[in-house]
Amino acid sequence: MSIAENLARIQNQIHDACARAHRSPGEVALMAVSKVHPVEVILEAHAAGQHLFGENRVQEWQQKFPTASPLEGLRMHLIGPLQSNKTTKAAELFDGVDTVDSLKIAQRLDAAAKALGKVLPIHIEIKLSHEESKHGIQPEDLPALLAYLPSLQNLTPAGLMTVPPWSEDPEAARPYFQRLRQLRDQHLPGAGLSMGMSGDFAVAIAEGSTCIRVGTALFGKRLYPAPA
Ligand SMILES: *Cc1c(COP(=O)(O)O)cnc(C)c1O
């Protein structure tokens, strides 16, 4: 299947999930996750009408940037963990950072965005599972971070983001999506919810997702290079 065919199929699935949830498909953005794949997949998806993309490493996007960034209307978000020594590069190269997980990162991103004269939309990543490998701030630390954000004038809080523990069963993710939505309703009413991936985006849409991040269903399996 071509990327264009996959895109059309996923859009149909988004429409179906929205219809079941009595939501409008216009409320759910599809983010194409191009990490690990060559830059050509971005060109191909863009030619098929896709504009919003996600990469999970600053360096990887830096390599693809010269080829892909001139594409009309392209928006690239960072969806992987951000280290403080990469905040300047991230603010420069990305159109949004969806994985802000500390005050320090927020402050550094804000300073970098300010120096560039740009306003950066951010999502705050929340850690809802106990897995070591998962990133994000603890839910109890969210109010303090949100209280500080208005003083960071070059960041716009666009919503919350989470990655549930991996499971073959999409239903296993539902409680995590519900929890993120509760936190949003409580602390950032009306803001976005970046949640749902290839295996569970229909469940995420039912639970209120405003941005699903889809890699495998669109671009196929990621073939990681063998470790050196
Ligand atoms: C890789 C990745 C995705 C896409 O996952 P798929 O299961 O391939 O759709 C979504 N979100 C984040 C944060 C990722 O790192």
PDB file of C-alpha atoms and ligand atoms in Angstrom:
ATOM      1  CA  MET A   1       0.000   0.000   0.000  1.00  0.00           C
ATOM      2  CA  SER A   2       1.200   3.476  -0.823  1.00  0.00           C
ATOM      3  CA  ILE A   3       1.433   6.268   1.724  1.00  0.00           C
ATOM      4  CA  ALA A   4      -1.460   8.030  -0.045  1.00  0.00           C
ATOM      5  CA  GLU A   5      -3.620   4.894   0.307  1.00  0.00           C
ATOM      6  CA  ASN A   6      -2.683   4.508   3.971  1.00  0.00           C
ATOM      7  CA  LEU A   7      -3.499   8.150   4.554  1.00  0.00           C
ATOM      8  CA  ALA A   8      -6.928   7.761   2.955  1.00  0.00           C
ATOM      9  CA  ARG A   9      -7.639   4.626   5.018  1.00  0.00           C
ATOM     10  CA  ILE A  10      -6.614   6.339   8.277  1.00  0.00           C
ATOM     11  CA  GLN A  11      -8.752   9.360   7.438  1.00  0.00           C
ATOM     12  CA  ASN A  12     -11.729   7.037   6.945  1.00  0.00           C
ATOM     13  CA  GLN A  13     -11.008   5.424  10.300  1.00  0.00           C
ATOM     14  CA  ILE A  14     -10.840   8.868  11.918  1.00  0.00           C
ATOM     15  CA  HIS A  15     -14.223   9.724  10.363  1.00  0.00           C
ATOM     16  CA  ASP A  16     -15.745   6.458  11.657  1.00  0.00           C
ATOM     17  CA  ALA A  17     -14.330   6.930  15.154  1.00  0.00           C
ATOM     18  CA  CYS A  18     -15.610  10.520  15.222  1.00  0.00           C
ATOM     19  CA  ALA A  19     -19.069   9.445  14.025  1.00  0.00           C
ATOM     20  CA  ARG A  20     -19.260   6.836  16.811  1.00  0.00           C
ATOM     21  CA  ALA A  21     -18.173   9.450  19.363  1.00  0.00           C
ATOM     22  CA  HIS A  22     -20.540  12.125  17.967  1.00  0.00           C
ATOM     23  CA  ARG A  23     -17.592  14.342  17.238  1.00  0.00           C
ATOM     24  CA  SER A  24     -16.642  16.330  14.167  1.00  0.00           C
ATOM     25  CA  PRO A  25     -13.584  15.005  12.267  1.00  0.00           C
ATOM     26  CA  GLY A  26     -12.375  18.607  12.140  1.00  0.00           C
ATOM     27  CA  GLU A  27     -11.667  18.386  15.884  1.00  0.00           C
ATOM     28  CA  VAL A  28      -9.044  15.659  15.430  1.00  0.00           C
ATOM     29  CA  ALA A  29      -5.708  16.472  13.818  1.00  0.00           C
ATOM     30  CA  LEU A  30      -3.680  13.677  12.268  1.00  0.00           C
ATOM     31  CA  MET A  31       0.029  13.970  12.971  1.00  0.00           C
ATOM     32  CA  ALA A  32       2.226  11.837  10.708  1.00  0.00           C
ATOM     33  CA  VAL A  33       5.138  10.423  12.714  1.00  0.00           C
ATOM     34  CA  SER A  34       8.083  10.116  10.341  1.00  0.00           C
ATOM     35  CA  LYS A  35      10.823   9.193  12.842  1.00  0.00           C
ATOM     36  CA  VAL A  36      13.387   6.612  11.713  1.00  0.00           C
ATOM     37  CA  HIS A  37      11.987   6.696   8.153  1.00  0.00           C
ATOM     38  CA  PRO A  38      13.936   8.491   5.403  1.00  0.00           C
ATOM     39  CA  VAL A  39      12.993  12.079   4.550  1.00  0.00           C
ATOM     40  CA  GLU A  40      11.334  10.852   1.340  1.00  0.00           C
ATOM     41  CA  VAL A  41       8.298   9.643   3.307  1.00  0.00           C
ATOM     42  CA  ILE A  42       7.672  13.230   4.408  1.00  0.00           C
ATOM     43  CA  LEU A  43       7.805  14.389   0.792  1.00  0.00           C
ATOM     44  CA  GLU A  44       5.445  11.609  -0.276  1.00  0.00           C
ATOM     45  CA  ALA A  45       2.935  12.212   2.526  1.00  0.00           C
ATOM     46  CA  HIS A  46       3.057  15.946   1.883  1.00  0.00           C
ATOM     47  CA  ALA A  47       2.332  15.349  -1.805  1.00  0.00           C
ATOM     48  CA  ALA A  48      -0.725  13.377  -0.648  1.00  0.00           C
ATOM     49  CA  GLY A  49      -1.950  16.382   1.344  1.00  0.00           C
ATOM     50  CA  GLN A  50      -0.443  15.792   4.811  1.00  0.00           C
ATOM     51  CA  HIS A  51       0.933  18.899   6.557  1.00  0.00           C
ATOM     52  CA  LEU A  52       1.380  18.062  10.234  1.00  0.00           C
ATOM     53  CA  PHE A  53       4.316  15.825  11.159  1.00  0.00           C
ATOM     54  CA  GLY A  54       6.119  14.608  14.266  1.00  0.00           C
ATOM     55  CA  GLU A  55       9.729  13.600  14.832  1.00  0.00           C
ATOM     56  CA  ASN A  56      11.089  12.383  18.142  1.00  0.00           C
ATOM     57  CA  ARG A  57      14.727  13.501  17.933  1.00  0.00           C
ATOM     58  CA  VAL A  58      16.094  16.993  17.361  1.00  0.00           C
ATOM     59  CA  GLN A  59      19.140  15.682  15.507  1.00  0.00           C
ATOM     60  CA  GLU A  60      17.145  13.506  13.151  1.00  0.00           C
ATOM     61  CA  TRP A  61      14.928  16.411  12.130  1.00  0.00           C
ATOM     62  CA  GLN A  62      18.007  18.595  11.752  1.00  0.00           C
ATOM     63  CA  GLN A  63      19.266  16.160   9.104  1.00  0.00           C
ATOM     64  CA  LYS A  64      15.938  16.051   7.256  1.00  0.00           C
ATOM     65  CA  PHE A  65      15.302  19.786   7.642  1.00  0.00           C
ATOM     66  CA  PRO A  66      17.091  21.099   4.496  1.00  0.00           C
ATOM     67  CA  THR A  67      15.060  18.737   2.278  1.00  0.00           C
ATOM     68  CA  ALA A  68      11.671  18.873   3.983  1.00  0.00           C
ATOM     69  CA  SER A  69      11.362  22.323   5.547  1.00  0.00           C
ATOM     70  CA  PRO A  70      10.710  24.183   2.246  1.00  0.00           C
ATOM     71  CA  LEU A  71       7.505  22.142   1.742  1.00  0.00           C
ATOM     72  CA  GLU A  72       4.472  24.420   1.591  1.00  0.00           C
ATOM     73  CA  GLY A  73       2.568  24.576   4.871  1.00  0.00           C
ATOM     74  CA  LEU A  74       4.675  21.908   6.588  1.00  0.00           C
ATOM     75  CA  ARG A  75       4.462  21.899  10.383  1.00  0.00           C
ATOM     76  CA  MET A  76       6.888  19.698  12.306  1.00  0.00           C
ATOM     77  CA  HIS A  77       6.471  19.033  16.024  1.00  0.00           C
ATOM     78  CA  LEU A  78       8.883  17.457  18.464  1.00  0.00           C
ATOM     79  CA  ILE A  79       7.238  14.440  20.148  1.00  0.00           C
ATOM     80  CA  GLY A  80      10.293  12.900  21.826  1.00  0.00           C
ATOM     81  CA  PRO A  81      12.104  13.767  25.058  1.00  0.00           C
ATOM     82  CA  LEU A  82      13.933  17.095  24.981  1.00  0.00           C
ATOM     83  CA  GLN A  83      17.224  17.627  26.810  1.00  0.00           C
ATOM     84  CA  SER A  84      18.031  21.099  28.033  1.00  0.00           C
ATOM     85  CA  ASN A  85      21.134  21.364  25.833  1.00  0.00           C
ATOM     86  CA  LYS A  86      18.910  20.919  22.742  1.00  0.00           C
ATOM     87  CA  THR A  87      16.261  23.540  23.559  1.00  0.00           C
ATOM     88  CA  THR A  88      17.810  26.248  21.354  1.00  0.00           C
ATOM     89  CA  LYS A  89      17.946  23.955  18.319  1.00  0.00           C
ATOM     90  CA  ALA A  90      14.446  22.652  19.056  1.00  0.00           C
ATOM     91  CA  ALA A  91      12.972  26.162  19.239  1.00  0.00           C
ATOM     92  CA  GLU A  92      14.652  26.995  15.954  1.00  0.00           C
ATOM     93  CA  LEU A  93      13.719  23.897  13.945  1.00  0.00           C
ATOM     94  CA  PHE A  94      10.283  22.871  15.232  1.00  0.00           C
ATOM     95  CA  ASP A  95       6.874  24.512  14.904  1.00  0.00           C
ATOM     96  CA  GLY A  96       5.735  23.057  18.216  1.00  0.00           C
ATOM     97  CA  VAL A  97       7.123  21.037  21.117  1.00  0.00           C
ATOM     98  CA  ASP A  98       4.658  18.478  22.467  1.00  0.00           C
ATOM     99  CA  THR A  99       6.859  16.995  25.179  1.00  0.00           C
ATOM    100  CA  VAL A 100       7.562  19.806  27.654  1.00  0.00           C
ATOM    101  CA  ASP A 101       8.083  18.029  30.961  1.00  0.00           C
ATOM    102  CA  SER A 102       9.739  20.477  33.349  1.00  0.00           C
ATOM    103  CA  LEU A 103       9.859  24.129  34.265  1.00  0.00           C
ATOM    104  CA  LYS A 104      13.523  24.234  33.292  1.00  0.00           C
ATOM    105  CA  ILE A 105      12.784  23.008  29.755  1.00  0.00           C
ATOM    106  CA  ALA A 106       9.884  25.465  29.468  1.00  0.00           C
ATOM    107  CA  GLN A 107      12.088  28.367  30.586  1.00  0.00           C
ATOM    108  CA  ARG A 108      14.856  27.475  28.172  1.00  0.00           C
ATOM    109  CA  LEU A 109      12.479  26.985  25.255  1.00  0.00           C
ATOM    110  CA  ASP A 110      10.823  30.316  26.025  1.00  0.00           C
ATOM    111  CA  ALA A 111      14.179  32.118  26.080  1.00  0.00           C
ATOM    112  CA  ALA A 112      15.190  30.485  22.794  1.00  0.00           C
ATOM    113  CA  ALA A 113      11.839  31.297  21.155  1.00  0.00           C
ATOM    114  CA  LYS A 114      12.125  34.880  22.347  1.00  0.00           C
ATOM    115  CA  ALA A 115      15.588  35.229  20.814  1.00  0.00           C
ATOM    116  CA  LEU A 116      14.141  33.972  17.521  1.00  0.00           C
ATOM    117  CA  GLY A 117      11.151  36.295  17.754  1.00  0.00           C
ATOM    118  CA  LYS A 118       8.763  33.372  17.601  1.00  0.00           C
ATOM    119  CA  VAL A 119       5.918  32.021  19.713  1.00  0.00           C
ATOM    120  CA  LEU A 120       6.047  28.290  20.178  1.00  0.00           C
ATOM    121  CA  PRO A 121       2.937  26.195  20.875  1.00  0.00           C
ATOM    122  CA  ILE A 122       3.672  23.536  23.481  1.00  0.00           C
ATOM    123  CA  HIS A 123       1.990  20.484  24.955  1.00  0.00           C
ATOM    124  CA  ILE A 124       2.896  19.370  28.452  1.00  0.00           C
ATOM    125  CA  GLU A 125       3.712  15.676  28.602  1.00  0.00           C
ATOM    126  CA  ILE A 126       2.209  13.883  31.569  1.00  0.00           C
ATOM    127  CA  LYS A 127       3.589  10.648  32.934  1.00  0.00           C
ATOM    128  CA  LEU A 128       0.596   8.504  33.810  1.00  0.00           C
ATOM    129  CA  SER A 129       2.240   5.097  33.876  1.00  0.00           C
ATOM    130  CA  HIS A 130       4.912   3.838  36.222  1.00  0.00           C
ATOM    131  CA  GLU A 131       7.144   2.533  33.456  1.00  0.00           C
ATOM    132  CA  GLU A 132      10.722   3.753  33.755  1.00  0.00           C
ATOM    133  CA  SER A 133      10.911   4.357  30.027  1.00  0.00           C
ATOM    134  CA  LYS A 134       8.049   6.858  29.996  1.00  0.00           C
ATOM    135  CA  HIS A 135       8.663  10.588  30.220  1.00  0.00           C
ATOM    136  CA  GLY A 136       6.612  13.506  31.425  1.00  0.00           C
ATOM    137  CA  ILE A 137       5.775  15.376  34.602  1.00  0.00           C
ATOM    138  CA  GLN A 138       3.805  13.798  37.407  1.00  0.00           C
ATOM    139  CA  PRO A 139       0.146  14.884  37.382  1.00  0.00           C
ATOM    140  CA  GLU A 140       0.544  16.479  40.816  1.00  0.00           C
ATOM    141  CA  ASP A 141       3.245  18.797  39.441  1.00  0.00           C
ATOM    142  CA  LEU A 142       1.021  20.089  36.628  1.00  0.00           C
ATOM    143  CA  PRO A 143      -0.687  22.968  38.512  1.00  0.00           C
ATOM    144  CA  ALA A 144       2.641  24.534  39.525  1.00  0.00           C
ATOM    145  CA  LEU A 145       3.983  24.361  35.967  1.00  0.00           C
ATOM    146  CA  LEU A 146       0.768  25.810  34.535  1.00  0.00           C
ATOM    147  CA  ALA A 147       0.791  28.623  37.069  1.00  0.00           C
ATOM    148  CA  TYR A 148       4.237  29.622  35.856  1.00  0.00           C
ATOM    149  CA  LEU A 149       3.533  29.466  32.111  1.00  0.00           C
ATOM    150  CA  PRO A 150       1.812  32.870  31.721  1.00  0.00           C
ATOM    151  CA  SER A 151       5.137  34.502  32.565  1.00  0.00           C
ATOM    152  CA  LEU A 152       6.754  32.698  29.620  1.00  0.00           C
ATOM    153  CA  GLN A 153       5.428  34.933  26.888  1.00  0.00           C
ATOM    154  CA  ASN A 154       6.946  33.111  23.930  1.00  0.00           C
ATOM    155  CA  LEU A 155       5.255  29.804  24.726  1.00  0.00           C
ATOM    156  CA  THR A 156       1.561  29.063  24.145  1.00  0.00           C
ATOM    157  CA  PRO A 157       0.169  26.166  26.183  1.00  0.00           C
ATOM    158  CA  ALA A 158      -1.774  24.202  23.552  1.00  0.00           C
ATOM    159  CA  GLY A 159      -2.616  21.101  25.545  1.00  0.00           C
ATOM    160  CA  LEU A 160      -1.529  17.935  27.302  1.00  0.00           C
ATOM    161  CA  MET A 161       0.147  14.873  25.846  1.00  0.00           C
ATOM    162  CA  THR A 162       0.713  11.324  27.066  1.00  0.00           C
ATOM    163  CA  VAL A 163       2.027   7.930  25.961  1.00  0.00           C
ATOM    164  CA  PRO A 164       0.338   4.992  27.710  1.00  0.00           C
ATOM    165  CA  PRO A 165       2.234   1.740  28.359  1.00  0.00           C
ATOM    166  CA  TRP A 166       2.537  -0.348  25.214  1.00  0.00           C
ATOM    167  CA  SER A 167      -0.136  -2.998  24.835  1.00  0.00           C
ATOM    168  CA  GLU A 168      -1.579  -5.099  22.040  1.00  0.00           C
ATOM    169  CA  ASP A 169      -5.031  -4.338  23.397  1.00  0.00           C
ATOM    170  CA  PRO A 170      -6.209  -0.817  22.501  1.00  0.00           C
ATOM    171  CA  GLU A 171      -8.662  -0.923  25.410  1.00  0.00           C
ATOM    172  CA  ALA A 172      -5.726  -1.058  27.834  1.00  0.00           C
ATOM    173  CA  ALA A 173      -4.942   2.547  26.898  1.00  0.00           C
ATOM    174  CA  ARG A 174      -8.438   3.864  27.624  1.00  0.00           C
ATOM    175  CA  PRO A 175      -7.961   4.624  31.359  1.00  0.00           C
ATOM    176  CA  TYR A 176      -4.823   6.631  30.541  1.00  0.00           C
ATOM    177  CA  PHE A 177      -6.693   8.654  27.914  1.00  0.00           C
ATOM    178  CA  GLN A 178      -9.531   9.252  30.379  1.00  0.00           C
ATOM    179  CA  ARG A 179      -7.077  10.419  33.014  1.00  0.00           C
ATOM    180  CA  LEU A 180      -5.424  12.874  30.627  1.00  0.00           C
ATOM    181  CA  ARG A 181      -8.801  14.274  29.683  1.00  0.00           C
ATOM    182  CA  GLN A 182      -9.748  14.720  33.368  1.00  0.00           C
ATOM    183  CA  LEU A 183      -6.492  16.589  33.989  1.00  0.00           C
ATOM    184  CA  ARG A 184      -7.163  18.811  30.980  1.00  0.00           C
ATOM    185  CA  ASP A 185     -10.749  19.548  32.096  1.00  0.00           C
ATOM    186  CA  GLN A 186      -9.539  20.350  35.585  1.00  0.00           C
ATOM    187  CA  HIS A 187      -6.442  22.424  34.849  1.00  0.00           C
ATOM    188  CA  LEU A 188      -6.514  23.613  31.237  1.00  0.00           C
ATOM    189  CA  PRO A 189     -10.158  23.557  30.102  1.00  0.00           C
ATOM    190  CA  GLY A 190     -10.662  23.798  26.353  1.00  0.00           C
ATOM    191  CA  ALA A 191      -7.044  22.916  25.536  1.00  0.00           C
ATOM    192  CA  GLY A 192      -5.895  20.075  23.283  1.00  0.00           C
ATOM    193  CA  LEU A 193      -5.196  16.417  24.019  1.00  0.00           C
ATOM    194  CA  SER A 194      -2.382  14.776  22.077  1.00  0.00           C
ATOM    195  CA  MET A 195      -3.072  11.086  22.559  1.00  0.00           C
ATOM    196  CA  GLY A 196      -3.538   7.964  20.455  1.00  0.00           C
ATOM    197  CA  MET A 197      -1.126   6.157  18.139  1.00  0.00           C
ATOM    198  CA  SER A 198      -1.470   3.564  15.339  1.00  0.00           C
ATOM    199  CA  GLY A 199      -2.871   0.823  17.566  1.00  0.00           C
ATOM    200  CA  ASP A 200      -5.252   2.800  19.728  1.00  0.00           C
ATOM    201  CA  PHE A 201      -6.261   6.060  18.022  1.00  0.00           C
ATOM    202  CA  ALA A 202      -9.927   5.075  17.721  1.00  0.00           C
ATOM    203  CA  VAL A 203     -10.104   4.676  21.514  1.00  0.00           C
ATOM    204  CA  ALA A 204      -8.243   7.979  21.952  1.00  0.00           C
ATOM    205  CA  ILE A 205     -10.750   9.749  19.698  1.00  0.00           C
ATOM    206  CA  ALA A 206     -13.623   8.295  21.745  1.00  0.00           C
ATOM    207  CA  GLU A 207     -11.952   9.748  24.842  1.00  0.00           C
ATOM    208  CA  GLY A 208     -11.538  13.219  23.374  1.00  0.00           C
ATOM    209  CA  SER A 209      -8.199  13.258  21.562  1.00  0.00           C
ATOM    210  CA  THR A 210      -7.575  16.380  19.463  1.00  0.00           C
ATOM    211  CA  CYS A 211      -4.338  15.088  17.915  1.00  0.00           C
ATOM    212  CA  ILE A 212      -3.458  11.495  17.115  1.00  0.00           C
ATOM    213  CA  ARG A 213       0.181  10.669  16.385  1.00  0.00           C
ATOM    214  CA  VAL A 214       0.376   7.947  13.742  1.00  0.00           C
ATOM    215  CA  GLY A 215       3.568   6.363  12.444  1.00  0.00           C
ATOM    216  CA  THR A 216       3.363   2.636  11.696  1.00  0.00           C
ATOM    217  CA  ALA A 217      -0.136   2.643  10.149  1.00  0.00           C
ATOM    218  CA  LEU A 218       0.978   5.327   7.723  1.00  0.00           C
ATOM    219  CA  PHE A 219       4.605   4.546   6.935  1.00  0.00           C
ATOM    220  CA  GLY A 220       4.920   0.857   7.864  1.00  0.00           C
ATOM    221  CA  LYS A 221       7.195  -0.790  10.413  1.00  0.00           C
ATOM    222  CA  ARG A 222      10.223   1.183  11.534  1.00  0.00           C
ATOM    223  CA  LEU A 223      13.459  -0.587  10.692  1.00  0.00           C
ATOM    224  CA  TYR A 224      15.952   0.597  13.270  1.00  0.00           C
ATOM    225  CA  PRO A 225      19.585   0.408  12.252  1.00  0.00           C
ATOM    226  CA  ALA A 226      21.524  -2.305  14.074  1.00  0.00           C
ATOM    227  CA  PRO A 227      23.200  -0.921  17.205  1.00  0.00           C
ATOM    228  CA  ALA A 228      26.835  -0.033  16.575  1.00  0.00           C
TER     229      ALA A 228
HETATM  230  C1  LIG B   1       6.748   6.709  17.537  1.00  0.00           C
HETATM  231  C2  LIG B   1       5.743   7.523  18.235  1.00  0.00           C
HETATM  232  C3  LIG B   1       4.396   7.539  17.808  1.00  0.00           C
HETATM  233  C4  LIG B   1       3.877   6.716  16.643  1.00  0.00           C
HETATM  234  O1  LIG B   1       3.709   5.391  17.026  1.00  0.00           O
HETATM  235  P1  LIG B   1       3.040   4.311  16.040  1.00  0.00           P
HETATM  236  O2  LIG B   1       2.627   3.225  16.961  1.00  0.00           O
HETATM  237  O3  LIG B   1       4.082   3.909  15.072  1.00  0.00           O
HETATM  238  O4  LIG B   1       1.876   4.981  15.382  1.00  0.00           O
HETATM  239  C5  LIG B   1       3.518   8.340  18.502  1.00  0.00           C
HETATM  240  N1  LIG B   1       3.911   9.097  19.564  1.00  0.00           N
HETATM  241  C6  LIG B   1       5.184   9.100  19.995  1.00  0.00           C
HETATM  242  C7  LIG B   1       5.543   9.946  21.163  1.00  0.00           C
HETATM  243  C8  LIG B   1       6.135   8.321  19.365  1.00  0.00           C
HETATM  244  O5  LIG B   1       7.404   8.333  19.809  1.00  0.00           O
END
